[in-house]
Amino acid sequence: PAPVRATPAPAPAAPAAPSAPAAGTARPGGRLTMTLSSDPQTLDVNTDVGMDLYDLSRTPYDSLIIVDQRGGTMKLSPRLARTWDVSPDGKTYTFKLRDDVVFHNGNKFTSADVKSTLDRYRNPPKDVRSAHVASLQPVESVDAPDPTTVVLRLKVSSGPLMGRLSNLNSFVIHSKSWSEAGNNPLTD
């Protein structure tokens, strides 16, 4: 069979220009105030899949793909990944990443961040419980051959893998944050 290719749908037409300038200009810094139904027990999306942490984490973080439910259908849509290919045997997933993403801390997003995130989700430090271990069990290795490419090699083909990568808390975290956390859950 031919490889599966996914390409994002064309972007919707740009809205008409506003008649008056915007009230403010985006700038780094400042404060974001959010209301949550309860306090998350942790800020580490690797250890918790609760909705409160999801609501808090979706502001500074994003996932490779999401399930888009607009228009009454469910389809996979790109977020941090621009495109992806699946090998004919279903055991190799190659993601081409966006090169225009910057983390909330000012660092540029690269494939090293995806690799370190998925590696930590799959093989958490000794004292960190990972909510993602079982869902990523089919993944044998994660490679980052260049800054905008990630390759997942699977032990066996896995139909649910893409849904799992679009899971609510499958956010990609900056690799430096993971290395600074060491054997502890993330706190920033």
PDB file of C-alpha atoms in Angstrom:
ATOM      1  CA  PRO A   1       0.000   0.000   0.000  1.00  0.00           C
ATOM      2  CA  ALA A   2       1.019   3.607  -0.555  1.00  0.00           C
ATOM      3  CA  PRO A   3       2.180   5.676   2.439  1.00  0.00           C
ATOM      4  CA  VAL A   4      -0.478   7.670   4.242  1.00  0.00           C
ATOM      5  CA  ARG A   5       0.035  11.407   3.806  1.00  0.00           C
ATOM      6  CA  ALA A   6      -1.683  14.090   5.777  1.00  0.00           C
ATOM      7  CA  THR A   7      -1.544  17.692   4.724  1.00  0.00           C
ATOM      8  CA  PRO A   8      -3.319  20.501   6.535  1.00  0.00           C
ATOM      9  CA  ALA A   9      -6.466  21.910   5.021  1.00  0.00           C
ATOM     10  CA  PRO A  10      -6.064  25.331   3.423  1.00  0.00           C
ATOM     11  CA  ALA A  11      -6.297  28.193   5.894  1.00  0.00           C
ATOM     12  CA  PRO A  12      -9.595  30.061   5.958  1.00  0.00           C
ATOM     13  CA  ALA A  13      -9.697  33.421   4.237  1.00  0.00           C
ATOM     14  CA  ALA A  14      -8.295  36.252   6.328  1.00  0.00           C
ATOM     15  CA  PRO A  15     -10.905  38.427   8.038  1.00  0.00           C
ATOM     16  CA  ALA A  16     -11.426  41.942   6.811  1.00  0.00           C
ATOM     17  CA  ALA A  17      -9.080  44.537   8.282  1.00  0.00           C
ATOM     18  CA  PRO A  18     -10.501  46.228  11.375  1.00  0.00           C
ATOM     19  CA  SER A  19     -11.713  49.770  10.893  1.00  0.00           C
ATOM     20  CA  ALA A  20      -9.862  51.009  13.992  1.00  0.00           C
ATOM     21  CA  PRO A  21      -6.504  49.968  15.455  1.00  0.00           C
ATOM     22  CA  ALA A  22      -6.558  47.238  18.099  1.00  0.00           C
ATOM     23  CA  ALA A  23      -6.816  48.413  21.696  1.00  0.00           C
ATOM     24  CA  GLY A  24      -3.423  46.977  22.669  1.00  0.00           C
ATOM     25  CA  THR A  25      -0.301  45.522  21.203  1.00  0.00           C
ATOM     26  CA  ALA A  26       0.945  42.083  22.248  1.00  0.00           C
ATOM     27  CA  ARG A  27       4.147  42.197  24.236  1.00  0.00           C
ATOM     28  CA  PRO A  28       6.128  39.748  26.371  1.00  0.00           C
ATOM     29  CA  GLY A  29       5.609  39.671  30.097  1.00  0.00           C
ATOM     30  CA  GLY A  30       2.579  40.644  32.084  1.00  0.00           C
ATOM     31  CA  ARG A  31       0.115  38.438  33.865  1.00  0.00           C
ATOM     32  CA  LEU A  32      -2.569  36.036  32.717  1.00  0.00           C
ATOM     33  CA  THR A  33      -5.375  35.385  35.180  1.00  0.00           C
ATOM     34  CA  MET A  34      -7.434  32.215  34.735  1.00  0.00           C
ATOM     35  CA  THR A  35     -10.305  30.688  36.664  1.00  0.00           C
ATOM     36  CA  LEU A  36     -10.143  26.938  37.268  1.00  0.00           C
ATOM     37  CA  SER A  37     -12.641  24.720  39.054  1.00  0.00           C
ATOM     38  CA  SER A  38      -9.851  23.439  41.335  1.00  0.00           C
ATOM     39  CA  ASP A  39      -6.101  23.717  41.792  1.00  0.00           C
ATOM     40  CA  PRO A  40      -4.100  21.229  39.712  1.00  0.00           C
ATOM     41  CA  GLN A  41      -2.041  18.902  41.919  1.00  0.00           C
ATOM     42  CA  THR A  42       0.966  19.440  39.649  1.00  0.00           C
ATOM     43  CA  LEU A  43       2.090  21.464  36.638  1.00  0.00           C
ATOM     44  CA  ASP A  44       3.638  18.373  35.035  1.00  0.00           C
ATOM     45  CA  VAL A  45       1.505  17.183  32.100  1.00  0.00           C
ATOM     46  CA  ASN A  46       3.463  13.935  32.226  1.00  0.00           C
ATOM     47  CA  THR A  47       1.981  12.983  35.592  1.00  0.00           C
ATOM     48  CA  ASP A  48      -1.607  14.206  35.380  1.00  0.00           C
ATOM     49  CA  VAL A  49      -4.299  14.093  32.702  1.00  0.00           C
ATOM     50  CA  GLY A  50      -6.953  16.054  34.611  1.00  0.00           C
ATOM     51  CA  MET A  51      -9.022  18.772  32.964  1.00  0.00           C
ATOM     52  CA  ASP A  52      -7.785  21.507  35.315  1.00  0.00           C
ATOM     53  CA  LEU A  53      -4.192  20.880  34.281  1.00  0.00           C
ATOM     54  CA  TYR A  54      -5.283  20.660  30.641  1.00  0.00           C
ATOM     55  CA  ASP A  55      -7.086  24.007  30.862  1.00  0.00           C
ATOM     56  CA  LEU A  56      -4.010  25.596  32.431  1.00  0.00           C
ATOM     57  CA  SER A  57      -1.447  23.910  30.118  1.00  0.00           C
ATOM     58  CA  ARG A  58      -3.132  24.601  26.797  1.00  0.00           C
ATOM     59  CA  THR A  59      -2.223  28.268  27.139  1.00  0.00           C
ATOM     60  CA  PRO A  60       1.601  27.943  26.991  1.00  0.00           C
ATOM     61  CA  TYR A  61       1.837  24.493  25.340  1.00  0.00           C
ATOM     62  CA  ASP A  62       0.556  22.664  22.276  1.00  0.00           C
ATOM     63  CA  SER A  63       0.545  19.143  20.808  1.00  0.00           C
ATOM     64  CA  LEU A  64       1.770  17.777  17.471  1.00  0.00           C
ATOM     65  CA  ILE A  65      -1.775  17.192  16.237  1.00  0.00           C
ATOM     66  CA  ILE A  66      -5.347  17.539  17.469  1.00  0.00           C
ATOM     67  CA  VAL A  67      -8.679  15.960  16.685  1.00  0.00           C
ATOM     68  CA  ASP A  68     -10.642  18.664  14.906  1.00  0.00           C
ATOM     69  CA  GLN A  69     -14.387  18.248  15.390  1.00  0.00           C
ATOM     70  CA  ARG A  70     -15.549  21.283  13.454  1.00  0.00           C
ATOM     71  CA  GLY A  71     -18.129  20.754  10.757  1.00  0.00           C
ATOM     72  CA  GLY A  72     -19.614  17.661  12.378  1.00  0.00           C
ATOM     73  CA  THR A  73     -16.711  15.400  11.446  1.00  0.00           C
ATOM     74  CA  MET A  74     -13.661  14.238  13.345  1.00  0.00           C
ATOM     75  CA  LYS A  75     -10.302  14.507  11.614  1.00  0.00           C
ATOM     76  CA  LEU A  76      -6.690  14.887  12.642  1.00  0.00           C
ATOM     77  CA  SER A  77      -5.383  18.406  12.175  1.00  0.00           C
ATOM     78  CA  PRO A  78      -1.850  19.761  12.510  1.00  0.00           C
ATOM     79  CA  ARG A  79      -0.713  21.917  15.414  1.00  0.00           C
ATOM     80  CA  LEU A  80       3.064  21.774  15.974  1.00  0.00           C
ATOM     81  CA  ALA A  81       3.420  19.270  13.139  1.00  0.00           C
ATOM     82  CA  ARG A  82       2.885  20.706   9.651  1.00  0.00           C
ATOM     83  CA  THR A  83       2.512  17.314   7.961  1.00  0.00           C
ATOM     84  CA  TRP A  84       3.057  13.643   8.701  1.00  0.00           C
ATOM     85  CA  ASP A  85       3.627  10.424   6.789  1.00  0.00           C
ATOM     86  CA  VAL A  86       3.027   6.857   7.898  1.00  0.00           C
ATOM     87  CA  SER A  87       5.019   4.040   6.303  1.00  0.00           C
ATOM     88  CA  PRO A  88       3.113   1.314   4.423  1.00  0.00           C
ATOM     89  CA  ASP A  89       3.720  -1.168   7.273  1.00  0.00           C
ATOM     90  CA  GLY A  90       2.392   1.353   9.826  1.00  0.00           C
ATOM     91  CA  LYS A  91       5.566   1.182  11.904  1.00  0.00           C
ATOM     92  CA  THR A  92       7.264   4.499  11.025  1.00  0.00           C
ATOM     93  CA  TYR A  93       5.675   7.907  11.557  1.00  0.00           C
ATOM     94  CA  THR A  94       7.547  10.936  10.204  1.00  0.00           C
ATOM     95  CA  PHE A  95       6.430  14.385  11.335  1.00  0.00           C
ATOM     96  CA  LYS A  96       7.544  17.608   9.666  1.00  0.00           C
ATOM     97  CA  LEU A  97       7.387  20.365  12.267  1.00  0.00           C
ATOM     98  CA  ARG A  98       6.570  24.039  12.125  1.00  0.00           C
ATOM     99  CA  ASP A  99       9.643  26.267  12.230  1.00  0.00           C
ATOM    100  CA  ASP A 100       7.839  29.412  13.430  1.00  0.00           C
ATOM    101  CA  VAL A 101       7.029  28.395  17.014  1.00  0.00           C
ATOM    102  CA  VAL A 102       8.559  29.925  20.128  1.00  0.00           C
ATOM    103  CA  PHE A 103       7.900  28.647  23.654  1.00  0.00           C
ATOM    104  CA  HIS A 104       6.488  30.896  26.371  1.00  0.00           C
ATOM    105  CA  ASN A 105      10.045  31.230  27.722  1.00  0.00           C
ATOM    106  CA  GLY A 106      11.335  32.628  24.394  1.00  0.00           C
ATOM    107  CA  ASN A 107      13.127  29.460  23.222  1.00  0.00           C
ATOM    108  CA  LYS A 108      12.570  28.191  19.671  1.00  0.00           C
ATOM    109  CA  PHE A 109      10.623  24.930  19.253  1.00  0.00           C
ATOM    110  CA  THR A 110      12.594  22.092  17.584  1.00  0.00           C
ATOM    111  CA  SER A 111      12.434  18.342  17.116  1.00  0.00           C
ATOM    112  CA  ALA A 112      14.683  17.960  20.192  1.00  0.00           C
ATOM    113  CA  ASP A 113      11.733  19.182  22.287  1.00  0.00           C
ATOM    114  CA  VAL A 114       9.405  16.567  20.793  1.00  0.00           C
ATOM    115  CA  LYS A 115      12.006  13.841  21.316  1.00  0.00           C
ATOM    116  CA  SER A 116      12.714  14.776  24.942  1.00  0.00           C
ATOM    117  CA  THR A 117       8.982  15.052  25.690  1.00  0.00           C
ATOM    118  CA  LEU A 118       8.079  11.686  24.159  1.00  0.00           C
ATOM    119  CA  ASP A 119      11.138  10.017  25.717  1.00  0.00           C
ATOM    120  CA  ARG A 120      10.151  11.307  29.158  1.00  0.00           C
ATOM    121  CA  TYR A 121       6.511  10.286  28.625  1.00  0.00           C
ATOM    122  CA  ARG A 122       7.660   6.780  27.619  1.00  0.00           C
ATOM    123  CA  ASN A 123      10.464   6.374  30.191  1.00  0.00           C
ATOM    124  CA  PRO A 124       9.826   8.704  33.128  1.00  0.00           C
ATOM    125  CA  PRO A 125      12.456   9.236  35.821  1.00  0.00           C
ATOM    126  CA  LYS A 126      12.281   6.776  38.716  1.00  0.00           C
ATOM    127  CA  ASP A 127      10.160   8.950  41.015  1.00  0.00           C
ATOM    128  CA  VAL A 128       7.871  10.424  38.351  1.00  0.00           C
ATOM    129  CA  ARG A 129       4.639   8.618  37.508  1.00  0.00           C
ATOM    130  CA  SER A 130       3.785   9.024  33.824  1.00  0.00           C
ATOM    131  CA  ALA A 131       0.186   9.071  32.660  1.00  0.00           C
ATOM    132  CA  HIS A 132       1.416   8.353  29.102  1.00  0.00           C
ATOM    133  CA  VAL A 133       3.488   5.147  29.469  1.00  0.00           C
ATOM    134  CA  ALA A 134       0.740   2.739  28.394  1.00  0.00           C
ATOM    135  CA  SER A 135      -0.495   4.858  25.478  1.00  0.00           C
ATOM    136  CA  LEU A 136       3.028   5.132  24.019  1.00  0.00           C
ATOM    137  CA  GLN A 137       4.001   1.504  24.642  1.00  0.00           C
ATOM    138  CA  PRO A 138       4.117   0.658  20.897  1.00  0.00           C
ATOM    139  CA  VAL A 139       6.844   3.302  20.325  1.00  0.00           C
ATOM    140  CA  GLU A 140      10.292   1.725  20.122  1.00  0.00           C
ATOM    141  CA  SER A 141      12.292   4.903  19.465  1.00  0.00           C
ATOM    142  CA  VAL A 142      11.995   8.619  18.771  1.00  0.00           C
ATOM    143  CA  ASP A 143      14.580  10.232  16.493  1.00  0.00           C
ATOM    144  CA  ALA A 144      15.192  13.884  15.668  1.00  0.00           C
ATOM    145  CA  PRO A 145      17.308  13.774  12.479  1.00  0.00           C
ATOM    146  CA  ASP A 146      17.065  17.554  11.964  1.00  0.00           C
ATOM    147  CA  PRO A 147      15.420  20.485  13.799  1.00  0.00           C
ATOM    148  CA  THR A 148      12.103  20.153  11.955  1.00  0.00           C
ATOM    149  CA  THR A 149      11.735  16.367  11.633  1.00  0.00           C
ATOM    150  CA  VAL A 150      10.695  13.747  14.194  1.00  0.00           C
ATOM    151  CA  VAL A 151      10.572  10.035  13.391  1.00  0.00           C
ATOM    152  CA  LEU A 152       8.709   7.559  15.605  1.00  0.00           C
ATOM    153  CA  ARG A 153       9.588   3.906  15.062  1.00  0.00           C
ATOM    154  CA  LEU A 154       7.077   1.432  16.417  1.00  0.00           C
ATOM    155  CA  LYS A 155       7.522  -2.169  17.603  1.00  0.00           C
ATOM    156  CA  VAL A 156       4.199  -3.012  15.941  1.00  0.00           C
ATOM    157  CA  SER A 157       1.743  -0.918  13.968  1.00  0.00           C
ATOM    158  CA  SER A 158      -0.696   0.943  16.203  1.00  0.00           C
ATOM    159  CA  GLY A 159      -4.005   2.263  14.914  1.00  0.00           C
ATOM    160  CA  PRO A 160      -4.686   4.337  18.063  1.00  0.00           C
ATOM    161  CA  LEU A 161      -1.279   6.092  18.101  1.00  0.00           C
ATOM    162  CA  MET A 162      -2.355   9.276  16.330  1.00  0.00           C
ATOM    163  CA  GLY A 163      -5.355   9.627  18.626  1.00  0.00           C
ATOM    164  CA  ARG A 164      -3.042   9.203  21.595  1.00  0.00           C
ATOM    165  CA  LEU A 165      -0.679  11.886  20.279  1.00  0.00           C
ATOM    166  CA  SER A 166      -3.666  14.233  20.009  1.00  0.00           C
ATOM    167  CA  ASN A 167      -4.740  13.402  23.575  1.00  0.00           C
ATOM    168  CA  LEU A 168      -5.673  16.318  25.796  1.00  0.00           C
ATOM    169  CA  ASN A 169      -2.391  16.414  27.733  1.00  0.00           C
ATOM    170  CA  SER A 170       0.066  15.258  25.050  1.00  0.00           C
ATOM    171  CA  PHE A 171       1.710  18.663  25.073  1.00  0.00           C
ATOM    172  CA  VAL A 172       5.280  19.188  23.895  1.00  0.00           C
ATOM    173  CA  ILE A 173       7.462  20.759  26.581  1.00  0.00           C
ATOM    174  CA  HIS A 174      10.751  22.610  26.028  1.00  0.00           C
ATOM    175  CA  SER A 175      13.635  20.121  26.383  1.00  0.00           C
ATOM    176  CA  LYS A 176      15.503  22.391  28.816  1.00  0.00           C
ATOM    177  CA  SER A 177      12.507  22.300  31.171  1.00  0.00           C
ATOM    178  CA  TRP A 178      12.673  18.495  31.220  1.00  0.00           C
ATOM    179  CA  SER A 179      16.424  18.427  31.840  1.00  0.00           C
ATOM    180  CA  GLU A 180      16.148  21.012  34.635  1.00  0.00           C
ATOM    181  CA  ALA A 181      13.355  19.011  36.298  1.00  0.00           C
ATOM    182  CA  GLY A 182      15.570  15.921  36.451  1.00  0.00           C
ATOM    183  CA  ASN A 183      13.831  13.246  38.517  1.00  0.00           C
ATOM    184  CA  ASN A 184      11.167  15.673  39.734  1.00  0.00           C
ATOM    185  CA  PRO A 185       7.830  16.704  38.248  1.00  0.00           C
ATOM    186  CA  LEU A 186       7.793  19.981  36.301  1.00  0.00           C
ATOM    187  CA  THR A 187       7.031  23.101  38.310  1.00  0.00           C
ATOM    188  CA  ASP A 188       7.304  25.768  35.563  1.00  0.00           C
TER     189      ASP A 188
END
